[in-house]
CSV table of C-alpha atoms in Angstrom, one decimal:
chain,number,residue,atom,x,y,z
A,11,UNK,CA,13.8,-38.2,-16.0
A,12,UNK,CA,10.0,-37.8,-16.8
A,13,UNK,CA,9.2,-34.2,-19.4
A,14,UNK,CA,6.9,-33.2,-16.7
A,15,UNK,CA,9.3,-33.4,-13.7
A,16,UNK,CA,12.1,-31.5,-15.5
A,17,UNK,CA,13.0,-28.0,-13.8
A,18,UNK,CA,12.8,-24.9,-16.3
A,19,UNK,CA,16.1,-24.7,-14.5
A,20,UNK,CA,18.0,-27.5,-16.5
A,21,UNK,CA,15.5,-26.6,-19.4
A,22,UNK,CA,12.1,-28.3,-18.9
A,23,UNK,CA,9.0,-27.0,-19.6
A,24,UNK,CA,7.6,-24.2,-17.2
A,25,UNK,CA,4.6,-25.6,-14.9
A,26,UNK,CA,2.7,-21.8,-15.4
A,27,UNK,CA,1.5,-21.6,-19.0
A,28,UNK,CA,-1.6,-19.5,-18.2
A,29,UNK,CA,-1.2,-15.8,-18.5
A,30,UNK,CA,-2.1,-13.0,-15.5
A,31,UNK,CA,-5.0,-10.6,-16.9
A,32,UNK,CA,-3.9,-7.3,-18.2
A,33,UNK,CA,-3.4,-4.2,-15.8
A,34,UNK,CA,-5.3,-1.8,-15.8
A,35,UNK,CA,-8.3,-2.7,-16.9
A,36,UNK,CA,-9.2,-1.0,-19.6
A,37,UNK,CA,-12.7,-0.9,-21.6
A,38,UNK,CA,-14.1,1.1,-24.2
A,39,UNK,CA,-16.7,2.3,-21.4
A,40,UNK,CA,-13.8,4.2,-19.5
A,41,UNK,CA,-12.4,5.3,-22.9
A,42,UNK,CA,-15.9,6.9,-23.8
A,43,UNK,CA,-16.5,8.8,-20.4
A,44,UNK,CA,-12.9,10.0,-20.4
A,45,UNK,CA,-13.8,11.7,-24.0
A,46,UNK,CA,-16.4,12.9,-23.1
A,47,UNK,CA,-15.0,15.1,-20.7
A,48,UNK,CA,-12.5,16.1,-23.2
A,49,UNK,CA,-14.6,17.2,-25.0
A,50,UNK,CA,-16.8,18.9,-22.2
A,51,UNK,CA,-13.9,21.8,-21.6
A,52,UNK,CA,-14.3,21.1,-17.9
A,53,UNK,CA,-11.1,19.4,-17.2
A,54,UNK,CA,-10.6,20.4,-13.3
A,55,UNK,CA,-11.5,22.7,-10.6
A,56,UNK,CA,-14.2,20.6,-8.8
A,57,UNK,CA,-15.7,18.8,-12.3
A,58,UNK,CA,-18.7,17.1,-11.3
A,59,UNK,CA,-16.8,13.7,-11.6
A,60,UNK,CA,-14.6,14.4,-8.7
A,61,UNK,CA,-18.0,15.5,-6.8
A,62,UNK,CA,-19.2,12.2,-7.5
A,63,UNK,CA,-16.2,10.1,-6.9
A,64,UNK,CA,-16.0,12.2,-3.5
A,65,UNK,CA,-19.4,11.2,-2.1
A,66,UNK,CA,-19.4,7.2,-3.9
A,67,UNK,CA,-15.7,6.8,-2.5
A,68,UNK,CA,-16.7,7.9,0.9
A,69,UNK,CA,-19.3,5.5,1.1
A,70,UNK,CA,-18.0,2.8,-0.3
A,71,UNK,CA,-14.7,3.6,2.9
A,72,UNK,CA,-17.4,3.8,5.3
A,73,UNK,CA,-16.1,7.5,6.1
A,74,UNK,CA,-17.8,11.2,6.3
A,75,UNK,CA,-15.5,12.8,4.1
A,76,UNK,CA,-13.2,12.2,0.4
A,77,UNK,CA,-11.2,14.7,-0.8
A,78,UNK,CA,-9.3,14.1,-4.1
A,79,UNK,CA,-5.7,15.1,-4.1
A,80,UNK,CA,-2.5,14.8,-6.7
A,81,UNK,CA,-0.9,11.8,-5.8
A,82,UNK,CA,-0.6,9.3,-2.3
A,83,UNK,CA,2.3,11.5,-1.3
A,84,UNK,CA,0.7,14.8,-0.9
A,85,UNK,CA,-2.2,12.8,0.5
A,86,UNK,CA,-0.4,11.7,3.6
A,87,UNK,CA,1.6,15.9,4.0
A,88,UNK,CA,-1.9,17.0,3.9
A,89,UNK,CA,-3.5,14.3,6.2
A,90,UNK,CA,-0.9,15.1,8.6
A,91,UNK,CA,-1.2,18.7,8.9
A,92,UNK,CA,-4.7,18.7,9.1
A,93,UNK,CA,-4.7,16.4,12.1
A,94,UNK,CA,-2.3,18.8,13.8
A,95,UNK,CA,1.3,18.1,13.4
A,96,UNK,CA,3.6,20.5,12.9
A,97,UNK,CA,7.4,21.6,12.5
A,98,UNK,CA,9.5,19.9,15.3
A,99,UNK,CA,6.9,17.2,16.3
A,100,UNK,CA,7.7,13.4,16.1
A,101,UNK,CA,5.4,11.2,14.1
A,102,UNK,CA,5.9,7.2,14.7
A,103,UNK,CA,5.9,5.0,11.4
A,104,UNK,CA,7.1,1.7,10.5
A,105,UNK,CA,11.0,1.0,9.3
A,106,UNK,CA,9.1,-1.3,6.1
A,107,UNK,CA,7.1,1.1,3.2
A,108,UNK,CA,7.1,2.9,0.5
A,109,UNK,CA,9.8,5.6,1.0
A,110,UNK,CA,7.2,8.6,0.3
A,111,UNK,CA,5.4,7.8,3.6
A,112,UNK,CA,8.8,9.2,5.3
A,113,UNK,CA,9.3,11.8,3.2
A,114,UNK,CA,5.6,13.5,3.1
A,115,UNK,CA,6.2,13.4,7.3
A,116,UNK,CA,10.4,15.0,7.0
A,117,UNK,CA,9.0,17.4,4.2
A,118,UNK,CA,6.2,19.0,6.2
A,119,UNK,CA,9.1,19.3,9.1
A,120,UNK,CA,8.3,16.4,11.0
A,121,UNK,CA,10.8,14.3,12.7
A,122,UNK,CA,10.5,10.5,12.0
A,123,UNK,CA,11.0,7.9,14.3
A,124,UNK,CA,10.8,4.6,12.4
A,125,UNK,CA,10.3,1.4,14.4
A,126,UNK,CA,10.0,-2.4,13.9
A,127,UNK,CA,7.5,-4.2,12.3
A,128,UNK,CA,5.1,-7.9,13.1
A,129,UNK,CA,7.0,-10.1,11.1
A,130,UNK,CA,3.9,-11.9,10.1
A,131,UNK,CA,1.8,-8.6,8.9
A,132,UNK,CA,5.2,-6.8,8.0
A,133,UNK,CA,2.6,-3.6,9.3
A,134,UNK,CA,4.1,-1.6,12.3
A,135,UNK,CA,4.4,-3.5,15.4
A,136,UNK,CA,2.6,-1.6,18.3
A,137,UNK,CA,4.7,-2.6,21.1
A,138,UNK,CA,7.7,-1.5,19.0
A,139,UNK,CA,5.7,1.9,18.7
A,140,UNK,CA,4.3,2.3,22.3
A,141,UNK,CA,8.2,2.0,22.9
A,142,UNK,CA,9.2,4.7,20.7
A,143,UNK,CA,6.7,7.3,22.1
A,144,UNK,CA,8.3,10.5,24.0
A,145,UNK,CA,6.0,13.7,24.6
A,146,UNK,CA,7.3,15.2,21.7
A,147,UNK,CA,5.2,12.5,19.4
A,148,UNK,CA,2.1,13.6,17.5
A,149,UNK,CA,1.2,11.0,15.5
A,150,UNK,CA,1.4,7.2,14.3
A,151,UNK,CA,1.2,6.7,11.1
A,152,UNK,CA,0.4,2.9,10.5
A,153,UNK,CA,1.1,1.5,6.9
A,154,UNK,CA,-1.5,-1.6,5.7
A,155,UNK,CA,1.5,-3.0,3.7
A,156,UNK,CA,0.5,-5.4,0.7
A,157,UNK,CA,-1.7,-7.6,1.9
A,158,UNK,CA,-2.1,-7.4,5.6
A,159,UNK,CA,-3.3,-4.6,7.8
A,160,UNK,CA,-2.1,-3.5,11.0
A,161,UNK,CA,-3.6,-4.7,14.2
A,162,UNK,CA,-5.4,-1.7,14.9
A,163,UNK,CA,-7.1,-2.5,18.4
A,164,UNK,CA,-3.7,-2.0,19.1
A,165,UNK,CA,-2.4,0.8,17.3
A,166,UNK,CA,-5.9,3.1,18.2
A,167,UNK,CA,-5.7,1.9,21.8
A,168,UNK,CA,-2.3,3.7,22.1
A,169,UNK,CA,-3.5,6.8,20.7
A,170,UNK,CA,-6.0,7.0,22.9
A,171,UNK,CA,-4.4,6.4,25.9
A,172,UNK,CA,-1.3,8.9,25.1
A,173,UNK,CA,-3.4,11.5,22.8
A,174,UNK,CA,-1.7,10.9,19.4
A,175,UNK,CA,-3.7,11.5,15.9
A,176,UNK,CA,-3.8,8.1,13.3
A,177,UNK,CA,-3.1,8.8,9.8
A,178,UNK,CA,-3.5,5.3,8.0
A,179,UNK,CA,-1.6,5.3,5.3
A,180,UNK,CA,-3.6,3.2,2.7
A,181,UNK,CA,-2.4,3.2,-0.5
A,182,UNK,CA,-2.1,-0.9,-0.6
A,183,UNK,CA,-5.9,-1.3,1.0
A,184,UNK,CA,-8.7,0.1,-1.0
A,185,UNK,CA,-11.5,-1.7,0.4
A,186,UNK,CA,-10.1,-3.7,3.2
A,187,UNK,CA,-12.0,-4.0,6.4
A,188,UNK,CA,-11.4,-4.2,10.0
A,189,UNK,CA,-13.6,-5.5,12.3
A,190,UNK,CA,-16.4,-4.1,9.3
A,191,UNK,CA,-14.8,-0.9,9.5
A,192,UNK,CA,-12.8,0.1,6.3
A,193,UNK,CA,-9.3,0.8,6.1
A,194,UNK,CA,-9.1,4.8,6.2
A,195,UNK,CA,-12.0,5.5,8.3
A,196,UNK,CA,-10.5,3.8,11.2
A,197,UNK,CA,-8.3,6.4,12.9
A,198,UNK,CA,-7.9,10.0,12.0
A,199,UNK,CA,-7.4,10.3,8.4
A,200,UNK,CA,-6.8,8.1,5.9
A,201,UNK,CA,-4.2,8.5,2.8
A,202,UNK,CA,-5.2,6.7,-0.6
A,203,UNK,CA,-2.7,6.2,-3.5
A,204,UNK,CA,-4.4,6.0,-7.3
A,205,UNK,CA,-1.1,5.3,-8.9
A,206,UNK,CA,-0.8,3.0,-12.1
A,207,UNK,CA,-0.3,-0.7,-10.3
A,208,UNK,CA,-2.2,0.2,-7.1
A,209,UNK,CA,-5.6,-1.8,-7.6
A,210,UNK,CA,-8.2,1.4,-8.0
A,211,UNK,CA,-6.1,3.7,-10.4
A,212,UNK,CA,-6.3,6.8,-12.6
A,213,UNK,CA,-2.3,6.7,-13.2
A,214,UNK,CA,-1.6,8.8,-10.7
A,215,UNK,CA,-3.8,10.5,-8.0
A,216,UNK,CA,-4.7,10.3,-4.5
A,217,UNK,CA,-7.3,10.6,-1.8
A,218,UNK,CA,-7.7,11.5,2.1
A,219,UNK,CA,-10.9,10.4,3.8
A,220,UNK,CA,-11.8,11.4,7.3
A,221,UNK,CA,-14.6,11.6,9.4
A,222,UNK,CA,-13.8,15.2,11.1
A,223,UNK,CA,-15.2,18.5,9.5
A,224,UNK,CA,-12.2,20.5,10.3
A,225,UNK,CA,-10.2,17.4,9.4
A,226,UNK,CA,-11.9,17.8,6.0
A,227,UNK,CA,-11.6,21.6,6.0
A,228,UNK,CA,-7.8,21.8,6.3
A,229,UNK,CA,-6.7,19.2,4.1
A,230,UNK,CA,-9.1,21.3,1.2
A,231,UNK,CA,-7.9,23.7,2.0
A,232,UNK,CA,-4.2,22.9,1.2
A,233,UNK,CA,-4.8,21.0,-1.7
A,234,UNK,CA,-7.4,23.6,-3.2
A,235,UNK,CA,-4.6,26.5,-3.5
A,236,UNK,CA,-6.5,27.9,-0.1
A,237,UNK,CA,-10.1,27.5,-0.7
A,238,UNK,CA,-12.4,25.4,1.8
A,239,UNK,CA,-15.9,24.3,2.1
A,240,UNK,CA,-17.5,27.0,4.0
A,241,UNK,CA,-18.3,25.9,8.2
A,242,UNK,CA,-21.9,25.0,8.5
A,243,UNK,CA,-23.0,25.0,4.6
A,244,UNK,CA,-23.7,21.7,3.5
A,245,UNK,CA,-23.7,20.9,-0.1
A,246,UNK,CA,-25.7,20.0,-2.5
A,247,UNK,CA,-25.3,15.7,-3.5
A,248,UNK,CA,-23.5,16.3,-6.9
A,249,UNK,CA,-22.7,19.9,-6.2
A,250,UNK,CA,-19.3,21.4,-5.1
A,251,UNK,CA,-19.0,23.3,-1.5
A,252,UNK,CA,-19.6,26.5,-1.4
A,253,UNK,CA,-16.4,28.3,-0.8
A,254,UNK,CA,-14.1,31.0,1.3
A,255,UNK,CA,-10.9,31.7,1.5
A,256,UNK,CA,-9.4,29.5,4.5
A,257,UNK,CA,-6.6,31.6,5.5
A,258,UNK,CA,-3.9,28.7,5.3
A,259,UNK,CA,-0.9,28.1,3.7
A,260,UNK,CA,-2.7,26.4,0.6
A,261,UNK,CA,-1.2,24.7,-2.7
A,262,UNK,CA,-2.3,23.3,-5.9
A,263,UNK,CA,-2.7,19.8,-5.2
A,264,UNK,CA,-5.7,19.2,-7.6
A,265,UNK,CA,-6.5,16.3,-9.8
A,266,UNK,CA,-8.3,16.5,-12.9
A,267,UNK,CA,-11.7,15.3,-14.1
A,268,UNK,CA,-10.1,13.0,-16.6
A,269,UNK,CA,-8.6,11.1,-13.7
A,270,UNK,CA,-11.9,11.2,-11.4
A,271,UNK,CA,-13.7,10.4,-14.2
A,272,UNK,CA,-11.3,6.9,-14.5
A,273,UNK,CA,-11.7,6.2,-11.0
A,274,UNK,CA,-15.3,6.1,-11.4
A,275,UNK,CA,-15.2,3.5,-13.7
A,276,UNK,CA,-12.8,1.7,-11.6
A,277,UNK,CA,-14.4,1.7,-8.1
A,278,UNK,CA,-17.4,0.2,-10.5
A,279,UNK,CA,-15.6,-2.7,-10.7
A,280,UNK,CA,-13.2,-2.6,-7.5
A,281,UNK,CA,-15.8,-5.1,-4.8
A,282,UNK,CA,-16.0,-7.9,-7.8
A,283,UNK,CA,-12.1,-7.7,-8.1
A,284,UNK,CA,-11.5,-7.6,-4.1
A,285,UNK,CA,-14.0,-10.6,-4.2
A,286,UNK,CA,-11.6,-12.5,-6.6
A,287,UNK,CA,-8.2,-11.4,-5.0
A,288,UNK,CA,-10.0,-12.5,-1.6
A,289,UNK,CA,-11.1,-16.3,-2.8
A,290,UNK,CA,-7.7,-16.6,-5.2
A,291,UNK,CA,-5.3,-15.9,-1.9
A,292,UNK,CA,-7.4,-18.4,0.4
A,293,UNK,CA,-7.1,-21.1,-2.4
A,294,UNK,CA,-3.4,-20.6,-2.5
A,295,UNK,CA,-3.1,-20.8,1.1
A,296,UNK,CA,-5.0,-23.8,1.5
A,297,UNK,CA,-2.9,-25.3,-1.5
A,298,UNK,CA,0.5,-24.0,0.2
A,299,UNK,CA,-1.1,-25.0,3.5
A,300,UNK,CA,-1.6,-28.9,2.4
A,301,UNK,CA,1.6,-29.3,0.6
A,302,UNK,CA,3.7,-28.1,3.3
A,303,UNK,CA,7.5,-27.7,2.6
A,304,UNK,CA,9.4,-24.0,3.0
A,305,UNK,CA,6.8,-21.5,1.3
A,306,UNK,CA,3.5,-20.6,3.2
A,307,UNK,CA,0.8,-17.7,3.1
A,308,UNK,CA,0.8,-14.9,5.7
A,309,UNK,CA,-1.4,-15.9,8.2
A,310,UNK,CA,-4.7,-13.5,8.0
A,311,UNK,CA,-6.2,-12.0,11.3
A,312,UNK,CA,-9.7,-13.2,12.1
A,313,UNK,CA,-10.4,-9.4,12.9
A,314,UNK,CA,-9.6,-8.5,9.0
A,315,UNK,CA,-13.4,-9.0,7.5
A,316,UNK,CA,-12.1,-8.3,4.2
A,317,UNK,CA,-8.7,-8.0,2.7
A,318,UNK,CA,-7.8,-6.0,-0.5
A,319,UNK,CA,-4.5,-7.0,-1.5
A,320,UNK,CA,-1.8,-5.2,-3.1
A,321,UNK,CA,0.4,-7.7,-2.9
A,322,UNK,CA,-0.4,-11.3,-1.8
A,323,UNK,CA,3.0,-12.2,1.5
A,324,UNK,CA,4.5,-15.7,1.8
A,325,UNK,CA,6.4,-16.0,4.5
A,326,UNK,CA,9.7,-18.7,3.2
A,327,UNK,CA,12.0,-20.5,5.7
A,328,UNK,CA,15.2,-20.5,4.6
A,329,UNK,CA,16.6,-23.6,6.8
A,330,UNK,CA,13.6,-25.9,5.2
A,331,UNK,CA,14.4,-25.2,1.9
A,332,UNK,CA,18.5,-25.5,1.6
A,333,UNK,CA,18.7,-22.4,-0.5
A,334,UNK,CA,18.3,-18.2,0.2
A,335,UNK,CA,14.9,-17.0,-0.6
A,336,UNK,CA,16.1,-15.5,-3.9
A,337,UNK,CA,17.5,-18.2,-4.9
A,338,UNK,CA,14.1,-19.7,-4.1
A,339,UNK,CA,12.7,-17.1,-6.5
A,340,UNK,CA,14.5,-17.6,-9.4
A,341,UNK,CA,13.6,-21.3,-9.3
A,342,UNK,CA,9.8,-20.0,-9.5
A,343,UNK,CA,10.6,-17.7,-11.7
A,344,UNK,CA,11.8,-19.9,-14.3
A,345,UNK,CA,8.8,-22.0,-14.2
A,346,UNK,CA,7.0,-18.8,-14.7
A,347,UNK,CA,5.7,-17.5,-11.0
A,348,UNK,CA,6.9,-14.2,-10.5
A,349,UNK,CA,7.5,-13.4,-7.0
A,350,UNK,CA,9.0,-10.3,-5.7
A,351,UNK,CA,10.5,-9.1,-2.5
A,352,UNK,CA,9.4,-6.4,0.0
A,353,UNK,CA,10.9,-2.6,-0.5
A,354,UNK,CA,14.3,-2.5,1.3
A,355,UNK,CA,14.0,-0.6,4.6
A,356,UNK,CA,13.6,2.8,4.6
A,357,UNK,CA,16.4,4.0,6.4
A,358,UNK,CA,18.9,2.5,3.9
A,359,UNK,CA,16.6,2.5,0.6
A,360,UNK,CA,18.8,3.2,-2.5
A,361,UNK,CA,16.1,5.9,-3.5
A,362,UNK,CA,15.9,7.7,-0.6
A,363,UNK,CA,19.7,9.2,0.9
A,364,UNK,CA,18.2,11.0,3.6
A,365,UNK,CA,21.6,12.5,4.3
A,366,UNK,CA,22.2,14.3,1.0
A,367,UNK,CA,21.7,17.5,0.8
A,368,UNK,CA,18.6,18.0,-1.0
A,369,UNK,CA,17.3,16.0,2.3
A,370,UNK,CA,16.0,18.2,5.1
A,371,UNK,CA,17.7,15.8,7.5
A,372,UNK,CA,21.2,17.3,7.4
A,373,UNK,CA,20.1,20.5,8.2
A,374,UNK,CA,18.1,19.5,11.5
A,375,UNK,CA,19.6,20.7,14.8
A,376,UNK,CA,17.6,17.4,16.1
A,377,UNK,CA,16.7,14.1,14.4
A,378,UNK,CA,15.7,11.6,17.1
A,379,UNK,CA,17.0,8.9,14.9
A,380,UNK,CA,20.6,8.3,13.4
A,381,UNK,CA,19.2,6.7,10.4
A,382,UNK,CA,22.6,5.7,8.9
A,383,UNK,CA,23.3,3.3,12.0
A,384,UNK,CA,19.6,2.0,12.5
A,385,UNK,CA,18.8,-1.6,12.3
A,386,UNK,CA,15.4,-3.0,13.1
A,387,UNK,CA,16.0,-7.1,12.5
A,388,UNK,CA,12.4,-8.1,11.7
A,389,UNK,CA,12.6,-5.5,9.1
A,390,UNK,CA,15.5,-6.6,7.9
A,391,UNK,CA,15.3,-10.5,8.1
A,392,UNK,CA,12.0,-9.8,6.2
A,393,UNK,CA,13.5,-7.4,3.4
A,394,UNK,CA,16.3,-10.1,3.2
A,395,UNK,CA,15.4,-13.3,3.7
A,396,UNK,CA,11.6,-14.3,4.2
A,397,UNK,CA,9.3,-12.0,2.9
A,398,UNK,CA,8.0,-12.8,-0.9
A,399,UNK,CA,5.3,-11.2,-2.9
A,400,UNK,CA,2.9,-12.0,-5.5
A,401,UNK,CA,1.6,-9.1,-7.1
A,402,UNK,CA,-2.3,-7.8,-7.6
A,403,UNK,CA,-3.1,-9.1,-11.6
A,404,UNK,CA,-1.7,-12.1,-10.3
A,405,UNK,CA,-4.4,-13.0,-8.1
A,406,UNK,CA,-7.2,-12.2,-10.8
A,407,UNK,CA,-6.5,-14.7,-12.7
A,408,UNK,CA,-8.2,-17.7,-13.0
A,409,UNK,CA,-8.7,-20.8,-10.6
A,410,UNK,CA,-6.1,-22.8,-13.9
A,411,UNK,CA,-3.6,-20.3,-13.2
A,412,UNK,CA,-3.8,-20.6,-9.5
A,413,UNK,CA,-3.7,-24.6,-9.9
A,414,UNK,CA,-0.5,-23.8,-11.9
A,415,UNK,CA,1.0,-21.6,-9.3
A,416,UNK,CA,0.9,-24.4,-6.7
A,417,UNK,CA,2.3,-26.8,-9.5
A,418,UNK,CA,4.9,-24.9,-9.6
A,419,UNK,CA,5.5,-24.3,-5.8
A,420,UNK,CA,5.4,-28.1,-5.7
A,421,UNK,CA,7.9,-28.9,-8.3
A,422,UNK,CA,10.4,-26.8,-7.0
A,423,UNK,CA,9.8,-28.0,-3.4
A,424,UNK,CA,10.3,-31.9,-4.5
A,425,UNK,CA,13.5,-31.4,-6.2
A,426,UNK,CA,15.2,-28.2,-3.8
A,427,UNK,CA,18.4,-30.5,-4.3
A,428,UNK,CA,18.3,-30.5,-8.2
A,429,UNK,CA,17.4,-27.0,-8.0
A,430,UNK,CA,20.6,-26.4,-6.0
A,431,UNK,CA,22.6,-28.3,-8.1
A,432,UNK,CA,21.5,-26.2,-11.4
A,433,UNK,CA,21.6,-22.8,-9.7
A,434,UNK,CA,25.7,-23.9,-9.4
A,435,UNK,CA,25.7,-25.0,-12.8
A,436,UNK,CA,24.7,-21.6,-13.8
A,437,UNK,CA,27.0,-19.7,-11.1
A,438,UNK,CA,30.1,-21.8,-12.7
A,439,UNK,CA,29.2,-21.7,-16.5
C-alpha cells in the first residue's frame, strides 16, 4: 500500500498538515485601545466606545438603531419585550438552536412552541410555522443557524399576513445579507451574540438592532437599569442620548467600554474575514461538488447576497457512504478535519431539563407543547445523522489548507471499506 494512500486510521500520515489561524484575533492594536481605556477611568455607563460601536454597527446592519447589551441571551428577552410580547403569549421558534434562544422567550413568560426545520438550511421551516400559529402567537423568532439563513420572503410574509412581530435571532450571522438587506434589520428586531467563538467578539456581549424608535426605546430602557433616550431628542454623532426615566421594569444589562472598545477593532476587520469565509466555503463546495461521493455543501439560496458563516453545513448521506455520519467524522478527524455536529434539539438538550424545577415550565397551568414527548424528524435526522459542521477559523485559512481539506474528504471517500474495516479493528481491540 502506497505512504500517501494509508488512512491515519491504520496509522498513516494525516492528509491536513496545515494549521487553522488562531481565534480571536488578537493584535497589539486591540491590546493598546483596550489600555487605554483602562487607564481612562471610564469603564461603562455609555463610554464613548459603545457610542461609536452603536452608530458604526448600525450601519454596517443596514439598521436605524444598535443598542449594546450583556450577552445574546438578554439580547433576544429584551428584543422580545420591546416588540410586544408578554406573559402568556406564544412565540414560534425552531426545534434546532442554541438552547438560550428558548429560554430568553420561557423566562420573560412566554410559551414556546418549537417546530420543524428546512433540512437543507437547518433554519425554521415556514410552513412548519404557519402550521403552528393559533391567535394566542405573538411572535416568530427565526434562528440564521451556522451558515444558512432562513428564507425570509417567507417567514415576513407570514407575519404580515397574521400580525406577528420578527425577532431574528442572529448570533451566527454578523454581516449576512438577504436580498442586500442585512440579517437583523430584516424583521422587527434583531438579536446579536459577541461571545468568544462567534466571528465579531468581545468574550462575551451582545447587541439588538432595530429600525423602530419605540423598538429602540424599550429595549434601553431594560438594559439601562430604566433609563431611555428621550422621544424626539436626537443625539449628538459620538454623544450619548439624552436621558429620562422610562417608567419600565428596567435591569442592568450593560456592557463595558473594554468590550465595545474590542468590538471596534473587530468589526475593523469583520467584511475582509466575511470576504474570506465567503470564497473558502464556495471553493470547498465546488471541490465536494466535483468529487462527488457521500459529503456535500449545503446548498446556498440565490436570494442570500452574502453569507457570514458561523459554521460552514455539509449535508452527508449515510446509505452512500456504508458508515453513520460519526463514524464518518472520526475518519476525518484522524486525518486531521475537524467536523462537528449540530446542537441536539432543544426539547431533549442535556443542558437544558425544561422540566426541573428551577424551569418555569412545571409551574405553567398551560404549555402548548409536551416537550418531553415532541419529535420533529428533520430535526432529528439532522442532529443525528446528516448534518456536519466545519467551524469559523476553519474557513480563514488558507487556499493550502482548503486543498488539504478536500484531500482528506477524498481519501476517506476512496477507501469507505478500509475505513470500515479499521473502525472494527478499533471497536474489537
Amino acid at each position: 500500500m502506497a505512504a500517501a494512500n494509508r488512512l491515519a486510521l491504520e496509522g498513516g500520515k494525516k492528509a491536513v498538515k496545515t494549521a487553522a489561524p488562531a481565534w480571536p484575533v488578537v493584535t497589539d492594536e486591540d491590546a493598546a485601545v483596550v489600555a487605554e481605556v483602562v487607564k481612562s477611568g471610564k469603564w461603562s455607563w455609555l463610554g464613548p466606545h459603545e457610542i461609536a460601536f452603536c452608530e458604526e454597527y448600525a450601519k454596517f446592519i443596514g439598521a436605524k438603531h444598535c443598542i449594546c447589551l450583556a450577552n445574546g441571551t438578554v439580547t433576544i428577552q429584551c428584543a422580545l419585550q420591546a416588540v410586544g410580547v408578554r406573559p402568556g403569549d406564544e412565540v414560534i421558534a425552531p426545534g434546532l438552536t442554541w438552547v438560550a434562544t428558548i429560554q430568553a422567550a420561557l423566562d420573560i413568560g412566554a410559551n414556546v412552541v418549537m417546530v420543524d426545520i428546512d433540512p437543507e438550511t437547518l433554519c425554521m421551516d415556514p410552513a412548519a410555522a404557519r402550521a403552528a400559529v393559533t391567535p394566542r402567537t405573538k411572535a416568530l423568532l427565526p434562528v440564521h443557524l451556522y451558515g444558512n439563513m432562513c428564507d425570509m420572503d417567507a417567514i415576513l410574509a407570514l407575519a404580515k399576513e397574521r400580525g406577528l412581530k420578527v425577532v431574528e435571532d442572529v448570533a451566527h450571522q454578523h454581516g449576512s445579507q438577504w436580498r442586500g438587506v442585512g440579517a437583523g434589520a430584516l424583521g422587527d428586531a434583531g438579536s446579536f451574540s459577541f461571545q468568544q467563538s462567534k466571528v465579531l467578539t468581545c468574550g462575551e456581549g451582545g447587541a439588538v438592532t432595530c429600525n423602530d424608535d419605540e423598538v429602540r426605546r424599550v429595549v434601553f430602557g431594560l438594559k439601562q437599569v430604566g433609563w431611555a433616550p428621550k422621544p424626539g431628542v436626537a443625539a449628538e454623532p459620538g454623544k450619548p442620548p439624552a436621558l429620562e426615566p422610562a417608567n419600565l421594569y428596567g435591569h442592568n444589562y450593560r456592557i463595558t467600554e473594554m468590550q465595545a472598545a474590542l468590538l471596534r477593532r473587530g468589526l475593523l476587520r469583520l467584511e475582509e474575514q466575511t470576504k474570506r469565509r465567503e470564497e473558502n466555503a464556495a471553493y470547498l463546495a465546488a471541490g465536494l461538488a466535483k468529487m462527488g461521493g457521500p459529503l456535500r455543501a449545503a446548498r446556498r439560496d440565490a436570494r442570500v447576497t452574502r453569507q457570514a458563516y458561523y459554521c460552514m453545513h455539509f449535508v452527508f448521506d449515510p446509505a452512500k457512504a456504508g458508515l453513520t455520519r460519526d463514524e464518518y467524522c472520526k475518519a476525518l478527524a484522524a486525518e486531521g478535519v475537524p467536523f462537528g455536529k449540530p446542537y441536539a434539539p432543544v426539547y431533549r438538550h442535556p443542558l437544558l431539563n425544561l422540566y426541573h424545577p428551577t424551569s418555569p415550565v412545571p409551574f405553567r397551568s398551560c404549555v402548548p407543547q409536551a416537550f418531553h414527548s415532541l419529535r420533529l424528524p428533520n430535526v432529528e435526522r439532522a442532529c443525528e445523522e446528516t448534518a456536519m459542521l466545519m467551524g469559523q477559523t476553519m474557513l480563514l485559512g488558507s487556499r493550502k489548507l482548503m486543498d488539504e481539506i478536500l484531500a482528506a474528504v477524498d481519501k476517506v471517500n476512496r477507501n469507505l471499506k478500509r475505513v470500515r474495516k479499521a473502525l472494527a479493528a478499533q471497536q474489537t481491540a
